[in-house]
Amino acid sequence: KYVQKLSFKKTSSGISLNNLAQAKTVIFDYMKENKVTFNELAKKSGLTAMTLNNFRAGADMRLSSFLKITQALGLKVIIQR
């Protein structure tokens, strides 16, 4: 099975990501490290567990849903030029 190597870089102010797959990796690693369950995240974010499972499986998602996840986890999304 082919596994794509993810390349994102940590900076002094956070992590620079290039695609949603990289963001997904960061989100789920953060959840694991902080012992946040799918049910807890679903409740905090207002999203269904199915939406979270689809995201983990690689499905695309709306920006609004992604922002709900990051906000529920206390993470900040910064867009820079």
Coordinates of N, CA, C and O in Angstrom, one line a residue:
K1 N 0.8 -1.2 0.0 CA 0.0 0.0 0.0 C 0.9 1.2 0.0 O 1.8 1.4 0.8
Y2 N 0.6 2.2 -0.9 CA 1.4 3.4 -1.0 C 1.0 4.4 0.1 O -0.1 4.6 0.4
V3 N 2.0 4.9 0.8 CA 1.8 5.9 1.8 C 2.6 7.1 1.4 O 3.8 7.1 1.2
Q4 N 1.8 8.2 1.3 CA 2.4 9.5 0.9 C 3.2 10.0 2.1 O 2.8 10.1 3.2
K5 N 4.5 10.4 1.8 CA 5.3 11.0 2.9 C 4.8 12.5 3.0 O 4.8 13.2 2.0
L6 N 4.5 12.9 4.2 CA 4.0 14.3 4.4 C 5.2 15.1 4.8 O 6.1 14.7 5.6
S7 N 5.3 16.3 4.2 CA 6.3 17.2 4.5 C 5.8 18.5 4.9 O 5.3 19.3 4.1
F8 N 5.7 18.7 6.2 CA 5.3 20.0 6.7 C 6.4 20.5 7.7 O 7.2 19.7 8.2
K9 N 6.6 21.8 7.8 CA 7.7 22.2 8.7 C 7.2 23.0 9.9 O 6.2 23.7 9.8
K10 N 7.9 22.7 11.0 CA 7.6 23.5 12.2 C 8.3 24.8 12.1 O 9.5 24.8 11.7
T11 N 7.7 25.8 12.5 CA 8.3 27.1 12.6 C 8.2 27.6 14.0 O 7.5 27.0 14.8
S12 N 8.9 28.7 14.3 CA 8.8 29.2 15.7 C 7.4 29.6 16.1 O 7.1 29.7 17.2
S13 N 6.6 29.9 15.1 CA 5.2 30.4 15.4 C 4.2 29.3 15.1 O 3.0 29.6 15.3
G14 N 4.6 28.1 14.7 CA 3.6 27.1 14.5 C 4.1 26.1 13.5 O 5.2 25.8 13.4
I15 N 3.1 25.5 12.7 CA 3.4 24.5 11.7 C 2.9 25.0 10.3 O 1.8 25.5 10.2
S16 N 3.7 25.0 9.3 CA 3.4 25.4 8.0 C 2.9 24.1 7.2 O 3.6 23.1 7.1
L17 N 1.7 24.2 6.7 CA 1.0 23.1 6.0 C 0.8 23.4 4.6 O 0.5 24.5 4.2
N18 N 0.9 22.4 3.7 CA 0.6 22.6 2.3 C -0.6 22.0 1.8 O -1.0 22.2 0.7
N19 N -1.3 21.1 2.6 CA -2.5 20.5 2.1 C -3.4 20.0 3.3 O -2.9 19.9 4.4
L20 N -4.6 19.5 2.9 CA -5.5 19.1 4.0 C -5.0 17.8 4.6 O -5.2 17.5 5.8
A21 N -4.3 16.9 3.9 CA -3.8 15.7 4.4 C -2.8 16.0 5.6 O -2.8 15.3 6.6
Q22 N -2.0 17.0 5.4 CA -1.0 17.4 6.4 C -1.8 17.9 7.6 O -1.4 17.6 8.8
A23 N -2.8 18.7 7.4 CA -3.6 19.3 8.5 C -4.3 18.2 9.2 O -4.3 18.2 10.5
K24 N -4.8 17.2 8.5 CA -5.4 16.0 9.2 C -4.4 15.3 10.1 O -4.8 15.0 11.2
T25 N -3.2 15.1 9.6 CA -2.2 14.5 10.5 C -1.9 15.2 11.7 O -1.9 14.7 12.8
V26 N -1.8 16.5 11.6 CA -1.6 17.4 12.8 C -2.7 17.3 13.8 O -2.5 17.1 15.0
I27 N -4.0 17.4 13.2 CA -5.2 17.4 14.1 C -5.2 16.1 14.9 O -5.4 16.1 16.1
F28 N -5.1 14.9 14.2 CA -5.3 13.7 14.8 C -4.1 13.3 15.7 O -4.3 12.6 16.8
D29 N -2.9 13.8 15.4 CA -1.8 13.6 16.3 C -2.0 14.4 17.6 O -1.8 13.9 18.7
Y30 N -2.5 15.6 17.4 CA -2.8 16.5 18.6 C -3.9 15.8 19.5 O -3.8 15.8 20.7
M31 N -4.9 15.2 18.8 CA -6.0 14.6 19.6 C -5.4 13.4 20.4 O -5.7 13.2 21.6
K32 N -4.5 12.6 19.8 CA -3.9 11.5 20.4 C -3.1 11.9 21.6 O -3.2 11.3 22.7
E33 N -2.2 12.9 21.4 CA -1.3 13.4 22.4 C -2.1 14.0 23.6 O -1.7 13.9 24.8
N34 N -3.3 14.6 23.3 CA -4.1 15.2 24.4 C -5.3 14.4 24.8 O -6.1 14.8 25.6
K35 N -5.3 13.1 24.4 CA -6.3 12.2 24.8 C -7.8 12.7 24.6 O -8.6 12.6 25.4
V36 N -8.0 13.3 23.4 CA -9.3 13.8 23.0 C -9.9 12.7 22.1 O -9.4 12.3 21.1
T37 N -11.1 12.3 22.5 CA -11.8 11.2 21.8 C -12.7 11.9 20.6 O -12.9 13.1 20.6
F38 N -13.1 11.0 19.7 CA -14.0 11.5 18.6 C -15.3 12.1 19.2 O -15.8 13.1 18.7
N39 N -15.8 11.4 20.2 CA -17.1 11.8 20.8 C -16.9 13.2 21.4 O -17.8 14.0 21.3
E40 N -15.8 13.4 22.1 CA -15.6 14.7 22.8 C -15.4 15.8 21.7 O -16.0 16.9 21.9
L41 N -14.7 15.5 20.7 CA -14.5 16.5 19.6 C -15.8 16.8 18.9 O -16.1 17.9 18.6
A42 N -16.6 15.7 18.6 CA -17.9 15.9 18.0 C -18.7 16.8 18.8 O -19.4 17.8 18.3
K43 N -18.8 16.6 20.1 CA -19.6 17.4 21.0 C -19.1 18.9 21.0 O -19.9 19.8 20.9
K44 N -17.8 19.0 21.2 CA -17.3 20.4 21.3 C -17.4 21.2 20.0 O -17.6 22.4 20.0
S45 N -17.3 20.5 18.8 CA -17.3 21.1 17.5 C -18.6 21.3 16.9 O -18.9 22.1 16.0
G46 N -19.6 20.5 17.4 CA -20.9 20.5 16.8 C -21.0 19.7 15.5 O -22.0 19.7 14.8
L47 N -20.0 18.9 15.2 CA -20.0 18.1 14.0 C -20.3 16.6 14.5 O -20.2 16.3 15.6
T48 N -20.7 15.8 13.5 CA -21.0 14.4 13.8 C -19.8 13.6 13.8 O -18.8 14.0 13.2
A49 N -19.8 12.5 14.5 CA -18.7 11.6 14.5 C -18.4 11.1 13.1 O -17.3 10.8 12.7
M50 N -19.5 10.9 12.3 CA -19.3 10.5 10.9 C -18.5 11.5 10.1 O -17.6 11.1 9.3
T51 N -18.8 12.8 10.3 CA -18.0 13.8 9.6 C -16.5 13.7 10.0 O -15.6 13.8 9.2
L52 N -16.2 13.5 11.3 CA -14.9 13.3 11.8 C -14.2 12.1 11.2 O -13.0 12.1 10.8
N53 N -15.0 11.0 11.2 CA -14.4 9.7 10.6 C -14.1 9.9 9.1 O -13.1 9.4 8.6
N54 N -15.0 10.6 8.4 CA -14.8 10.8 7.0 C -13.5 11.6 6.8 O -12.7 11.4 5.8
F55 N -13.3 12.6 7.6 CA -12.1 13.5 7.5 C -10.9 12.6 7.8 O -9.9 12.7 7.0
R56 N -10.9 11.8 8.8 CA -9.8 10.9 9.1 C -9.5 9.9 8.0 O -8.3 9.6 7.7
A57 N -10.6 9.5 7.3 CA -10.4 8.6 6.2 C -9.9 9.3 4.9 O -9.6 8.6 3.9
G58 N -9.8 10.6 4.9 CA -9.3 11.3 3.7 C -10.3 12.1 2.9 O -9.9 12.6 1.9
A59 N -11.5 12.1 3.4 CA -12.5 12.9 2.6 C -12.3 14.3 2.8 O -11.7 14.8 3.8
D60 N -12.7 15.1 1.8 CA -12.6 16.5 1.8 C -13.6 17.1 2.8 O -14.6 16.4 3.1
M61 N -13.4 18.3 3.2 CA -14.4 18.9 4.1 C -14.5 20.4 3.9 O -13.6 21.0 3.3
R62 N -15.6 20.9 4.3 CA -15.8 22.4 4.2 C -14.8 23.1 5.1 O -14.5 22.6 6.2
L63 N -14.4 24.3 4.7 CA -13.5 25.1 5.6 C -14.2 25.4 6.9 O -13.6 25.3 7.9
S64 N -15.5 25.6 6.9 CA -16.2 25.9 8.1 C -16.1 24.7 9.1 O -16.0 24.9 10.3
S65 N -16.2 23.5 8.6 CA -16.1 22.3 9.4 C -14.7 22.2 10.0 O -14.5 21.9 11.2
F66 N -13.7 22.4 9.1 CA -12.3 22.4 9.6 C -12.1 23.4 10.7 O -11.4 23.1 11.7
L67 N -12.6 24.6 10.5 CA -12.4 25.6 11.5 C -13.1 25.3 12.8 O -12.6 25.6 13.9
K68 N -14.3 24.6 12.8 CA -14.9 24.1 14.0 C -14.0 23.2 14.7 O -14.0 23.2 16.0
I69 N -13.4 22.3 14.0 CA -12.5 21.3 14.6 C -11.3 22.0 15.3 O -11.0 21.8 16.5
T70 N -10.7 22.9 14.6 CA -9.5 23.6 15.2 C -9.9 24.5 16.4 O -9.2 24.5 17.4
Q71 N -11.1 25.1 16.3 CA -11.5 25.9 17.4 C -11.9 25.1 18.6 O -11.5 25.4 19.8
A72 N -12.5 23.9 18.4 CA -12.9 23.0 19.5 C -11.6 22.5 20.2 O -11.6 22.2 21.4
L73 N -10.5 22.3 19.5 CA -9.3 21.8 20.0 C -8.4 23.0 20.6 O -7.3 22.7 21.2
G74 N -8.8 24.2 20.4 CA -8.1 25.3 20.9 C -6.9 25.7 20.0 O -5.9 26.3 20.5
L75 N -6.9 25.2 18.8 CA -5.9 25.5 17.8 C -6.2 26.8 17.0 O -7.4 27.1 16.8
K76 N -5.2 27.4 16.5 CA -5.4 28.6 15.7 C -5.0 28.4 14.3 O -3.9 27.8 14.0
V77 N -5.8 28.9 13.3 CA -5.4 28.8 11.9 C -5.0 30.2 11.5 O -5.8 31.1 11.7
I78 N -3.8 30.3 10.9 CA -3.4 31.6 10.4 C -3.1 31.5 9.0 O -2.4 30.6 8.5
I79 N -3.6 32.5 8.2 CA -3.3 32.5 6.8 C -2.3 33.7 6.5 O -2.6 34.8 6.9
Q80 N -1.2 33.3 5.9 CA -0.2 34.4 5.7 C 0.2 34.4 4.2 O 0.0 33.4 3.5
R81 N 0.7 35.5 3.8 CA 1.1 35.6 2.5 C 2.6 35.4 2.4 O 3.4 35.7 3.2

